[in-house]
XYZ file of C-alpha atoms in Angstrom:
370
model
C -13.281 72.569 -8.843
C -13.691 70.354 -5.756
C -13.146 66.596 -6.027
C -16.203 64.522 -5.009
C -15.850 62.958 -1.588
C -16.875 59.476 -2.850
C -14.126 59.619 -5.494
C -11.552 60.503 -2.836
C -12.634 57.630 -0.574
C -12.641 55.148 -3.463
C -9.193 56.301 -4.623
C -7.794 56.018 -1.114
C -9.303 52.539 -0.672
C -7.771 51.302 -3.934
C -4.408 52.830 -3.063
C -4.463 51.217 0.366
C -5.342 47.811 -1.098
C -2.513 48.106 -3.646
C -0.101 49.066 -0.911
C -1.111 46.029 1.149
C -0.558 43.726 -1.838
C 2.809 45.393 -2.458
C 3.784 44.610 1.128
C 2.647 40.991 0.919
C 3.986 40.015 -2.509
C 7.745 40.612 -1.947
C 7.569 38.549 1.255
C 5.792 35.766 -0.623
C 8.709 35.624 -3.029
C 11.319 35.730 -0.285
C 9.952 33.145 2.169
C 9.415 29.446 1.667
C 5.985 28.151 2.587
C 5.493 24.954 4.576
C 2.478 22.663 4.253
C 1.677 19.805 6.619
C -0.662 16.862 6.044
C -1.309 13.787 8.135
C -2.288 12.570 11.593
C -1.795 13.359 15.293
C 1.995 13.253 15.054
C 1.800 16.488 13.054
C -1.628 17.975 13.942
C -1.107 21.439 15.410
C -4.694 22.010 16.498
C -7.162 21.451 13.653
C -9.118 18.934 15.713
C -9.841 21.648 18.291
C -12.359 22.975 15.763
C -14.013 19.610 15.072
C -16.607 17.446 16.819
C -14.246 14.621 17.732
C -12.778 12.925 20.779
C -9.331 12.911 19.125
C -8.255 16.189 20.704
C -5.383 17.477 22.803
C -7.126 20.582 24.090
C -6.930 20.056 27.842
C -4.102 19.999 30.425
C -1.464 18.735 30.810
C -1.023 18.943 27.012
C 0.996 22.079 26.243
C 2.542 22.244 29.708
C 5.934 23.207 28.205
C 4.590 25.293 25.312
C 5.485 28.999 25.670
C 1.929 29.760 26.867
C 1.902 26.661 29.146
C -1.561 25.909 27.786
C -2.916 23.145 25.543
C -2.834 24.059 21.855
C -4.214 20.940 20.190
C -0.718 19.529 19.681
C -0.266 15.997 20.988
C 2.843 17.084 22.843
C 4.041 18.668 26.043
C 5.295 21.573 23.914
C 6.249 22.066 20.287
C 5.587 19.221 17.880
C 7.402 17.748 14.878
C 6.391 20.354 12.226
C 7.009 23.229 14.660
C 10.600 22.101 15.120
C 11.109 21.596 11.377
C 9.976 25.210 10.850
C 12.367 26.412 13.539
C 15.271 24.383 12.142
C 14.734 25.678 8.590
C 14.172 29.286 9.624
C 10.563 29.225 8.420
C 7.607 30.996 9.957
C 5.414 28.627 12.015
C 2.412 27.258 10.163
C -0.993 27.637 11.762
C -3.770 25.027 11.672
C -5.845 25.674 8.571
C -9.059 25.767 10.594
C -7.708 28.434 12.941
C -9.436 31.809 12.527
C -5.995 33.388 12.990
C -4.843 32.028 9.615
C -5.577 34.930 7.287
C -3.918 37.707 5.290
C -0.133 37.727 5.477
C -0.025 34.557 7.586
C -1.491 32.507 4.722
C 1.736 33.003 2.795
C 3.688 31.016 5.396
C 1.729 27.894 4.457
C -0.743 25.928 6.554
C -1.158 22.777 8.591
C -4.043 20.554 7.418
C -3.270 17.531 9.622
C -5.931 15.911 11.758
C -5.459 13.446 14.601
C -6.938 9.988 14.063
C -6.825 9.838 10.269
C -5.019 7.346 8.100
C -4.339 6.391 4.517
C -7.739 4.691 4.380
C -11.031 6.511 4.863
C -12.286 3.816 7.238
C -9.362 4.384 9.602
C -10.355 6.312 12.720
C -14.120 5.990 12.198
C -14.456 5.900 15.998
C -13.242 9.522 16.074
C -16.176 10.810 13.964
C -15.568 14.245 12.407
C -11.878 14.297 11.507
C -10.208 15.621 8.361
C -9.575 12.561 6.248
C -7.105 12.923 3.404
C -9.655 13.787 0.728
C -10.896 16.602 2.983
C -7.370 17.832 3.759
C -6.806 18.122 0.004
C -10.116 19.948 -0.501
C -8.999 22.465 2.111
C -5.610 22.748 0.377
C -7.415 23.695 -2.834
C -9.480 26.213 -0.883
C -6.252 27.588 0.599
C -4.818 28.134 -2.890
C -7.957 30.011 -3.936
C -7.663 32.274 -0.895
C -4.002 33.011 -1.594
C -4.713 33.612 -5.293
C -7.101 36.375 -4.259
C -4.178 38.081 -2.504
C -1.174 37.562 -4.792
C -2.654 36.163 -8.008
C -2.758 32.697 -9.537
C 0.786 32.639 -10.965
C 2.473 33.688 -7.730
C 0.330 31.233 -5.776
C 1.507 28.407 -8.012
C 5.102 29.533 -7.470
C 4.551 29.618 -3.708
C 3.093 26.086 -3.668
C 5.684 24.638 -6.073
C 8.505 26.140 -4.013
C 7.143 25.010 -0.656
C 8.297 22.220 1.603
C 5.526 19.685 2.162
C 5.416 17.181 5.037
C 3.069 14.198 5.087
C 2.857 11.638 7.896
C 0.441 8.721 7.536
C 0.184 4.995 8.167
C 0.398 4.401 11.915
C -3.329 4.760 12.517
C -4.114 2.346 9.687
C -2.574 -0.313 11.911
C -3.270 0.709 15.529
C -6.691 2.285 14.908
C -7.843 -0.054 12.167
C -6.161 -3.418 11.508
C -5.179 -4.093 15.145
C -8.084 -2.208 16.753
C -9.907 -5.450 17.643
C -9.112 -9.119 16.980
C -12.051 -9.208 14.579
C -11.536 -5.886 12.770
C -12.960 -5.981 9.207
C -9.609 -5.230 7.557
C -7.991 -7.987 9.610
C -10.531 -10.477 8.300
C -10.072 -9.158 4.753
C -6.257 -9.132 4.519
C -3.203 -10.922 5.793
C -0.695 -8.473 7.272
C 1.621 -8.487 4.202
C -1.330 -8.044 1.831
C -2.751 -5.236 3.972
C 0.602 -3.447 3.949
C 0.774 -3.685 0.166
C -2.800 -2.417 -0.102
C -1.938 0.562 2.130
C 1.094 1.416 0.001
C -0.966 1.276 -3.204
C -3.553 3.631 -1.661
C -0.799 5.910 -0.321
C 0.587 6.179 -3.841
C -2.732 7.648 -5.012
C -2.629 10.197 -2.182
C 0.927 11.243 -3.030
C 0.172 11.603 -6.731
C -2.824 13.787 -5.853
C -0.535 15.935 -3.722
C 1.801 16.244 -6.710
C -1.141 17.250 -8.934
C -2.021 19.953 -6.395
C 1.444 21.464 -6.776
C 3.733 19.731 -4.274
C 7.295 19.457 -5.605
C 9.344 18.888 -2.414
C 7.401 16.343 -0.384
C 8.881 14.850 2.771
C 7.257 11.477 3.489
C 7.834 9.832 6.856
C 7.343 6.122 7.273
C 5.893 4.729 10.477
C 7.946 4.409 13.613
C 8.402 1.078 15.422
C 4.683 0.649 16.160
C 5.142 -2.177 18.656
C 7.421 -0.136 20.920
C 5.132 2.726 21.968
C 3.951 2.602 25.606
C 0.357 1.844 24.553
C 1.448 -1.335 22.773
C 3.765 -2.363 25.607
C 0.866 -2.056 28.044
C -1.742 -3.768 25.867
C 0.527 -6.656 24.854
C 1.484 -7.403 28.463
C 5.168 -6.704 27.861
C 7.094 -7.739 30.986
C 10.575 -6.328 30.332
C 9.776 -3.578 27.836
C 10.024 -5.849 24.815
C 8.093 -4.493 21.817
C 4.732 -5.986 20.840
C 5.535 -8.432 18.025
C 2.619 -8.027 15.615
C 2.555 -4.195 15.355
C 6.339 -4.295 15.121
C 6.129 -6.809 12.279
C 3.590 -4.564 10.554
C 6.010 -1.631 10.557
C 8.826 -3.853 9.311
C 6.696 -4.955 6.355
C 5.084 -1.603 5.542
C 8.102 0.701 5.597
C 10.328 -1.061 3.006
C 7.315 -1.328 0.669
C 6.654 2.394 1.123
C 10.273 3.379 0.515
C 10.440 1.308 -2.668
C 7.237 2.914 -3.938
C 8.674 6.399 -3.311
C 11.856 5.583 -5.234
C 9.754 4.300 -8.123
C 7.639 7.464 -8.115
C 10.730 9.665 -8.294
C 12.009 7.638 -11.243
C 8.675 7.973 -13.024
C 8.592 11.732 -12.427
C 12.262 12.177 -13.333
C 12.900 14.281 -10.250
C 13.512 13.932 -6.509
C 10.027 15.106 -5.578
C 9.579 12.662 -2.702
C 12.068 12.664 0.154
C 11.927 9.568 2.351
C 12.385 9.942 6.098
C 13.053 6.583 7.709
C 11.110 7.191 10.921
C 11.443 3.519 11.859
C 15.252 3.694 11.998
C 15.293 7.145 13.630
C 12.859 6.178 16.385
C 14.430 2.741 16.886
C 17.785 4.329 17.660
C 16.122 6.602 20.191
C 14.115 3.775 21.781
C 16.968 1.248 21.863
C 19.607 3.706 23.107
C 17.815 6.430 25.090
C 20.814 7.185 27.324
C 22.933 7.969 24.287
C 20.619 10.913 23.598
C 20.313 12.018 27.209
C 17.025 10.289 28.045
C 16.356 8.046 31.030
C 13.507 5.956 29.622
C 11.940 5.104 26.277
C 9.482 2.580 27.710
C 7.374 4.582 30.169
C 5.310 7.552 28.970
C 5.577 10.796 30.909
C 1.802 11.182 31.103
C -0.664 8.325 31.504
C -1.675 5.493 33.783
C -1.309 1.735 34.093
C 1.744 -0.235 33.030
C 4.275 1.953 31.230
C 1.725 4.796 31.639
C 0.408 3.312 28.410
C -3.284 2.871 29.173
C -5.998 5.431 28.486
C -5.627 9.130 27.783
C -3.303 11.762 29.190
C -5.510 13.885 31.486
C -5.294 16.063 34.580
C -5.701 12.958 36.770
C -2.961 10.972 35.003
C 0.500 10.297 36.357
C 2.703 13.170 35.178
C 6.499 13.133 35.212
C 8.207 16.249 36.638
C 10.948 16.351 33.970
C 9.747 15.849 30.402
C 13.285 16.161 29.020
C 14.298 12.694 30.186
C 11.345 10.853 28.616
C 11.198 9.790 24.963
C 7.400 9.468 25.072
C 5.037 12.173 26.260
C 1.867 10.056 26.218
C 0.978 6.524 25.168
C 1.710 7.203 21.480
C 3.487 10.547 20.954
C 7.068 11.727 21.555
C 8.030 14.545 23.890
C 9.161 17.849 22.443
C 12.767 16.970 23.220
C 12.487 13.600 21.453
C 11.030 15.383 18.430
C 14.032 17.730 18.449
C 16.376 14.729 18.221
C 14.334 13.322 15.326
C 14.279 16.627 13.434
C 18.058 16.923 13.819
C 18.324 13.615 11.968
C 16.026 14.986 9.266
C 18.281 17.995 8.872
C 21.692 16.333 8.846
C 21.127 12.559 8.759
C 22.838 10.170 6.369
C 21.021 8.143 3.718
C 20.294 5.579 6.453
C 17.651 8.041 7.607
C 17.018 10.364 4.652
C 16.798 9.364 0.999
C 17.927 10.680 -1.432
C 19.096 13.609 0.743
C 18.563 15.364 4.078
C 16.786 18.683 4.579
C 19.995 20.712 4.885
C 21.054 19.468 1.439
C 17.606 20.250 0.020
C 17.797 23.798 1.381
C 21.244 24.302 -0.156
C 20.204 22.911 -3.542
C 16.941 24.833 -3.692
C 18.659 28.077 -2.721
C 20.767 27.807 -5.894
C 17.833 27.116 -8.212
């Protein structure tokens, strides 16, 4: 008796689907996923798909990326999360909005970061359609639903619980909110210490939501020395490269408050869920001693115009340095790829001066045993 053709096709389709799941599932168990949330320091291209001016989608951005083309990263090449992936032997994470993020690639994790956003929803309003934190978390939930359809709910929870999570927020809440104009609403509402405390209390809510969504190893970076970026040097009229005092004071108030909150959260949860990266100390060392790390300048941006190349955007008509490897800053706000590599090395092997309660190499070793 002949077997009906429809039955054969259906059987083959089911068998093929099962085979594909069988291929995907073992890799999901073997590899650690990586999830990224935050702002332009860690955005790998989500804003390319949004109606916003906060984009890095034109030359000379990406000049040192393998394709030598702009990717949406605010860098001359690889950015901070790219280098973390490379250092930990993880697959690179794609922007969540990229159409290339599907199937097997979903199991590597995803980058939800969006340039211009902050802890507060009113930060970056001038950039229009960006992925504020509530939206990044909505997309994270959508991501988990998509992965559940591939490997099931239980394995998806395991993948998320076992992942490394990076979140970078806070800088824009100062430079693109509180200090945006002398009469900014938040500036009229709060003194600088009170604003910093308010930010930390709001950040706590964000971090607890991330924990509720499954994050169990969450790397939280504080802000860098905000007054020392080329944009602030230029706007403050710095004559000898001295850092702008008020943004610098903001970072000095905000970061200790943030670190204390993270320690308290870990105590409440009874586990080292939140790993503190002291970006202020890491970046300060780089900025104060550039020659020690093989750089020539930490005051002038590679790409830009005006004093310190700190005014306006990095575009095809900007001044562009020929050797990006000797500059700490790529543009008015963001580090070069090489500077990011120095910072990630401190994440991997740094002492408790930089990483608390432990560095990423220690986390990898501990988690490999569990």
